[in-house]
Structure formats: structure tokens, C-alpha cells
Tab-separated table of C-alpha atoms in Angstrom:
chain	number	residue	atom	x	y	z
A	357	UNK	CA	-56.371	-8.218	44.101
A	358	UNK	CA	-59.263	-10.171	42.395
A	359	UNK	CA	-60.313	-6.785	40.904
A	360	UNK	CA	-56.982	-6.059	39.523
A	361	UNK	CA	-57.007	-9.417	37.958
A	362	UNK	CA	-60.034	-9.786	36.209
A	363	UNK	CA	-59.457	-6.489	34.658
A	364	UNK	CA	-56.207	-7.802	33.491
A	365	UNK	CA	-58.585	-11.099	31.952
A	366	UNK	CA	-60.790	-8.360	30.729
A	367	UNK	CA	-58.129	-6.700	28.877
A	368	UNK	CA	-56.425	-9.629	27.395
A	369	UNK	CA	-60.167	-10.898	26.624
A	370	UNK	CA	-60.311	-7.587	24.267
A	371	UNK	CA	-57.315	-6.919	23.224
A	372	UNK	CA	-57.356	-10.554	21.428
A	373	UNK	CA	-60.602	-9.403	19.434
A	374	UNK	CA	-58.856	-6.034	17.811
A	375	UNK	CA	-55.936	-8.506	17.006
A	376	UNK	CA	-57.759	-11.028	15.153
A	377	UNK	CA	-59.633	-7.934	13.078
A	378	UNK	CA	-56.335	-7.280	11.484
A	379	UNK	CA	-56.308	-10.425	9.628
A	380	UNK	CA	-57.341	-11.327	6.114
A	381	UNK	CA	-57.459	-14.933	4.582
A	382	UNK	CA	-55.911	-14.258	0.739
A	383	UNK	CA	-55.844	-17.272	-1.653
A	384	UNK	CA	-53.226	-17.860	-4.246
A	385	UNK	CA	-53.444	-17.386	-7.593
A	386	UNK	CA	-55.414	-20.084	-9.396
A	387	UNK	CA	-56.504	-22.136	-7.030
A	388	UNK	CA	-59.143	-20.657	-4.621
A	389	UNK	CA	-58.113	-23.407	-2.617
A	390	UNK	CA	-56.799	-22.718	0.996
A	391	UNK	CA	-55.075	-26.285	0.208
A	392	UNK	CA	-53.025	-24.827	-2.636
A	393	UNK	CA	-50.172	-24.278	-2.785
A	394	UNK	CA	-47.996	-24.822	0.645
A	395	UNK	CA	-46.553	-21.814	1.385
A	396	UNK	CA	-42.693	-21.711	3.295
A	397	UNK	CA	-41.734	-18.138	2.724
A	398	UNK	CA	-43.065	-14.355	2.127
A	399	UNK	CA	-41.189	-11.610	2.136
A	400	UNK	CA	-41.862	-8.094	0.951
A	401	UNK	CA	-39.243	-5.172	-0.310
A	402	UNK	CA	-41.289	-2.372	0.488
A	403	UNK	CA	-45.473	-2.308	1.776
A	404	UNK	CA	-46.725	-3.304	-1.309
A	405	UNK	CA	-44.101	-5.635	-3.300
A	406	UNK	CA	-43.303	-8.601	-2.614
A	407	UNK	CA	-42.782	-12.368	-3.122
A	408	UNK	CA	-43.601	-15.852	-1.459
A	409	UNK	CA	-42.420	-19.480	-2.404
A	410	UNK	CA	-43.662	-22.904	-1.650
A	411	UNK	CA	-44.451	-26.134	-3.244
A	412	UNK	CA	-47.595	-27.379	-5.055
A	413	UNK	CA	-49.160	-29.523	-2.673
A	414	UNK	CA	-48.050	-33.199	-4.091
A	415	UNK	CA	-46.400	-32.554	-7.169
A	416	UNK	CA	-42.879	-32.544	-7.518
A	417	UNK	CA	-42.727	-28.613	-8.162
A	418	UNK	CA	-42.035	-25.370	-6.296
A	419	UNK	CA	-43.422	-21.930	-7.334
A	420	UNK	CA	-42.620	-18.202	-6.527
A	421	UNK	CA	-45.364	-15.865	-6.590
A	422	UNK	CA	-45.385	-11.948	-6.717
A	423	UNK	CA	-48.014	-9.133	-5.066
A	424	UNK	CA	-47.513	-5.494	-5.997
A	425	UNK	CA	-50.853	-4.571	-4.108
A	426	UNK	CA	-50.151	-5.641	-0.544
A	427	UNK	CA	-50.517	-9.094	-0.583
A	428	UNK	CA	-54.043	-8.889	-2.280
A	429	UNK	CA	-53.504	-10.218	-5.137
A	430	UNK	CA	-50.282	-12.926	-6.680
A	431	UNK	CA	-48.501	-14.145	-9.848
A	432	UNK	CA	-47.378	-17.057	-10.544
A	433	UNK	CA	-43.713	-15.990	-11.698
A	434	UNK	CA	-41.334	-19.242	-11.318
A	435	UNK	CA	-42.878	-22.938	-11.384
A	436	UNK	CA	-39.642	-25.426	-10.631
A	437	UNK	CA	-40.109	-28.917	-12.927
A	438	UNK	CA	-37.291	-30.225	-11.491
A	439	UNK	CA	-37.827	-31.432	-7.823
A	440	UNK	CA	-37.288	-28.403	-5.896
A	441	UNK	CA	-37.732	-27.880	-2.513
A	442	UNK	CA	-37.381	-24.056	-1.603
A	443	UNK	CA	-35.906	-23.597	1.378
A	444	UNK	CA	-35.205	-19.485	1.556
A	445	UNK	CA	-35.509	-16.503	-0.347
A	446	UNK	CA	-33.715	-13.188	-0.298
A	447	UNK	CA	-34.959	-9.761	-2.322
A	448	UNK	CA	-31.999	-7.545	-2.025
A	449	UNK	CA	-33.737	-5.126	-4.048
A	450	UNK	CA	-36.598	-4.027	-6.056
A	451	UNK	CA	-35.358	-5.924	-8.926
A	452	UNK	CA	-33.366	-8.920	-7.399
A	453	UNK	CA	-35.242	-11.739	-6.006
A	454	UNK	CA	-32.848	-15.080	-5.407
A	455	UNK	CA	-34.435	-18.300	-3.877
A	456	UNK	CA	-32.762	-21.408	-3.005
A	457	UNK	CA	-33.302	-24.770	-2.535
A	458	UNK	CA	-32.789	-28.814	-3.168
A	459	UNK	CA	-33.335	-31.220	-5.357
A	460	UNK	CA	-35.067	-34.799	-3.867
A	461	UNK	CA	-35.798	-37.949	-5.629
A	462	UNK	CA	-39.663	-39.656	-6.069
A	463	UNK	CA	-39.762	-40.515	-2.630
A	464	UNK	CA	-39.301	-36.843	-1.023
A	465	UNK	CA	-35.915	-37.511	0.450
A	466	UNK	CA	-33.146	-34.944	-0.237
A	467	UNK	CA	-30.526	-35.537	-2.950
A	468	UNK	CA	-26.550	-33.524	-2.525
A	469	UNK	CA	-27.502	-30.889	-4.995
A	470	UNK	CA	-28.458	-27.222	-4.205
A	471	UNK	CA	-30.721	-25.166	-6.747
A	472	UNK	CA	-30.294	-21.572	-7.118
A	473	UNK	CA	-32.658	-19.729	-8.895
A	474	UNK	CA	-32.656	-15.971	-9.566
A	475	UNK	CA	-34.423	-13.191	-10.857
A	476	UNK	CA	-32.601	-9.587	-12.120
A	477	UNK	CA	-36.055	-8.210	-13.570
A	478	UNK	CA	-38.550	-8.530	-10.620
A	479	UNK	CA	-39.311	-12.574	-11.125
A	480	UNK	CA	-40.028	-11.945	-15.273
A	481	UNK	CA	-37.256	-14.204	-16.248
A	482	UNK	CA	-34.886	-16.806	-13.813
A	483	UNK	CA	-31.186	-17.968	-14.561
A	484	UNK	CA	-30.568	-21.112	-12.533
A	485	UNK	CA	-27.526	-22.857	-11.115
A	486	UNK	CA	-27.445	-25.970	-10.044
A	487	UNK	CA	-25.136	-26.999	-6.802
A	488	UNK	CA	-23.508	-30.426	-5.380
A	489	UNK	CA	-24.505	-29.479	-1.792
A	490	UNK	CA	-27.429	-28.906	0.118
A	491	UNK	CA	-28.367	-25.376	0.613
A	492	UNK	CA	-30.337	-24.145	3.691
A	493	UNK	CA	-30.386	-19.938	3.967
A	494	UNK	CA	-29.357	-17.390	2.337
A	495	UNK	CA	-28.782	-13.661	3.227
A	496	UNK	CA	-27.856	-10.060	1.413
A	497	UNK	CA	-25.412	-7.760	3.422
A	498	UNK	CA	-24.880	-4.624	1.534
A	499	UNK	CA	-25.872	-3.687	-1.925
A	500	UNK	CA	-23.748	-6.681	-3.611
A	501	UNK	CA	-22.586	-8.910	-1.147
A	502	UNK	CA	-25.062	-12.471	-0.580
A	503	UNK	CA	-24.412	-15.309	1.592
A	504	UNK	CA	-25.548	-18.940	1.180
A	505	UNK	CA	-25.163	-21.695	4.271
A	506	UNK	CA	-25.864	-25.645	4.026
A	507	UNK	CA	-24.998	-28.652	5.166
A	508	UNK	CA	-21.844	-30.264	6.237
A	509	UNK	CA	-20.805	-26.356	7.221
A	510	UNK	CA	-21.329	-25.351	3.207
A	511	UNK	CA	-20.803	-21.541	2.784
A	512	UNK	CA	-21.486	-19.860	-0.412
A	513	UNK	CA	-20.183	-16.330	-1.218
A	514	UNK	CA	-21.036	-13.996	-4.241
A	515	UNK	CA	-19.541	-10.359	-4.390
A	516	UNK	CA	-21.501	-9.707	-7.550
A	517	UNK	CA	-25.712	-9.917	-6.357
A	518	UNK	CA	-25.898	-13.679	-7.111
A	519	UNK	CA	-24.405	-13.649	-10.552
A	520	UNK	CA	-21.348	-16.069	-9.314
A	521	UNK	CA	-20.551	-17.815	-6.017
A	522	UNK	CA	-17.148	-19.063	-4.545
A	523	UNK	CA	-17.224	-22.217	-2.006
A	524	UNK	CA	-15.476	-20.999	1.741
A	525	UNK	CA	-14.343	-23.181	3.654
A	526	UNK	CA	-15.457	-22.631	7.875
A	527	UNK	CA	-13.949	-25.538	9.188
A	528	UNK	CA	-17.435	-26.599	10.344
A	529	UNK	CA	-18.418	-29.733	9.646
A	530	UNK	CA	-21.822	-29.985	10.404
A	531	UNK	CA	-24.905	-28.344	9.046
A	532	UNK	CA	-25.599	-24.379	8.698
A	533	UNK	CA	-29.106	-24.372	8.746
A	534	UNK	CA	-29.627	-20.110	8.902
A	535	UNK	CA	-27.168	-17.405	8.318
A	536	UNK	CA	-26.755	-13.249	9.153
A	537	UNK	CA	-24.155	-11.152	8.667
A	538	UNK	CA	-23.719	-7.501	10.229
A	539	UNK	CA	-21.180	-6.824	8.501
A	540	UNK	CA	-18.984	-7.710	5.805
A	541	UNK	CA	-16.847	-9.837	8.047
A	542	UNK	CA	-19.069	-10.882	11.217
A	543	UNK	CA	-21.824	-13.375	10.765
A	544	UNK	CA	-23.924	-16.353	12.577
């Protein structure tokens, strides 16, 4: 039995070395700084492409940033000036990116206002629209169908990738803070 279990330690002891080796510290774009910015979200469309948003360590902005080389190298694509805190991000498609978020006052708390910012040409340009609720997650189902949740049981629903949304109601009072939908009608 003590055999069996220090091969066990053994194996564990190894296997955590050839997991480490897969791991590669990459730095953001213009900062060389492992500091800069905060990253909350990555996501990628396809092995190479993909984005990741967070803020700018102490100033009052968010940014998206874009690989197309496996995570290598990033863009800067989207700086928010307005007090943004990103919260999610969904990339529907090669061309689509849509990231959401909140708007909060000097001293970091959260104002009632949702930010929606979103890209039809890969993050080159961003059309934004502004909310008057908080917006937590946001998910694609289909090729056109997106889904927004947020507090005090907020659902957002566009039919057209983004372009418009239409307020549902749940009947939920409280706050939606992730959403999924596996199908067009069935979601959590």
C-alpha cells in the first residue's frame, strides 16, 4: 500500500512539471508591464483570433485588445473614456465582437447605466449604446440571436447580432449575474 502511494505522489509530482511547461507569460501591448492593464476576459473565435478586455489599472478607462497570432502578440482596438467597467464579452463571429459593461462615478461605485459597445469589422470601428440598467453577461445563441442579463432580473434581447435590443420582462426581481441559452427558448 505505501508503494502504491508514493507512486501515485510520484506521478502527481511529474505530471505537475509537464503542466507548468505549457505556460507562457505574454504582456500587453504597450506596457511591458505585468501590472498593465487588468485583464477580466479573453476569449478566442478560432486558435489564433481573438480578443480580451479589462481596465487600465487606475484610470477611469477600459480597453479591448485583439491577437490574430495565438495570443502572442495584441492591439489595442477600443479604449472606453467614459467610466467603463467591462463586465463580459461575446464574439459571435469572426467579425462581431460585442462587450458590455457599466458606467461608475470617481469613487468606483456603480452608477444604473449599462454600456454596450460593439464591433461589426473585427474591433476596427465600435457603435455604442448606452443603457439605464446595469448589465452583467451576455450570450449569442444562433447566428443572430444575443442575450444580455443584469440586475434587478434585467433581460436584454436582440434578433438582429446586437444592432437593436428589446427590454423582457422575467418577473425576477433580483440580479442576473450570467446567462446561457440552448436554445432559442430555454435558458439559465
Amino acid at each position: 500500500m505505501k508503494r502504491k502511494n508514493l507512486v501515485m505522489i510520484v506521478m502527481l509530482w511529474l505530471l505537475s512539471f509537464i503542466a507548468q511547461g505549457q505556460w507562457e507569460t505574454v504582456y500587453c501591448p504597450q506596457t511591458n508591464n505585468p501590472q498593465l492593464p487588468w485583464l477580466r476576459g479573453v476569449k478566442f473565435y478560432d486558435s489564433n483570433n481573438g480578443f480580451a478586455f479589462g481596465d487600465m489599472y487606475l484610470l477611469p478607462n477600459d480597453l479591448v485588445i485583439r491577437t490574430n497570432n495565438k495570443g502572442t502578440n495584441w492591439d489595442t482596438v477600443y479604449i472606453s473614456n467614459d467610466s467603463i467597467i467591462f463586465t463580459d464579452m461575446v464574439i459571435p463571429n469572426p467579425t462581431i465582437i460585442i462587450v458590455i459593461g457599466n458606467k461608475y462615478t470617481s469613487n468606483f461605485s456603480i452608477q444604473d447605466s449599462g454600456f454596450i459597445a460593439k464591433s461589426n469589422d473585427n474591433g476596427n470601428t465600435w457603435t455604442i449604446t448606452m443603457t439605464s440598467v446595469i448589465l452583467n453577461s451576455i450570450c449569442f445563441y444562433g447566428n443572430h440571436i444575443a442575450y444580455i442579463s443584469g440586475n434587478s432580473g434585467t433581460f436584454l434581447k436582440s434578433n438582429d447580432n446586437g444592432n437593436t435590443w428589446s427590454i423582457n420582462n422575467t418577473g425576477f426581481t433580483g440580479n442576473l449575474y450570467t446567462i446561457c441559452f440552448i436554445n432559442d427558448t430555454i435558458g439559465f
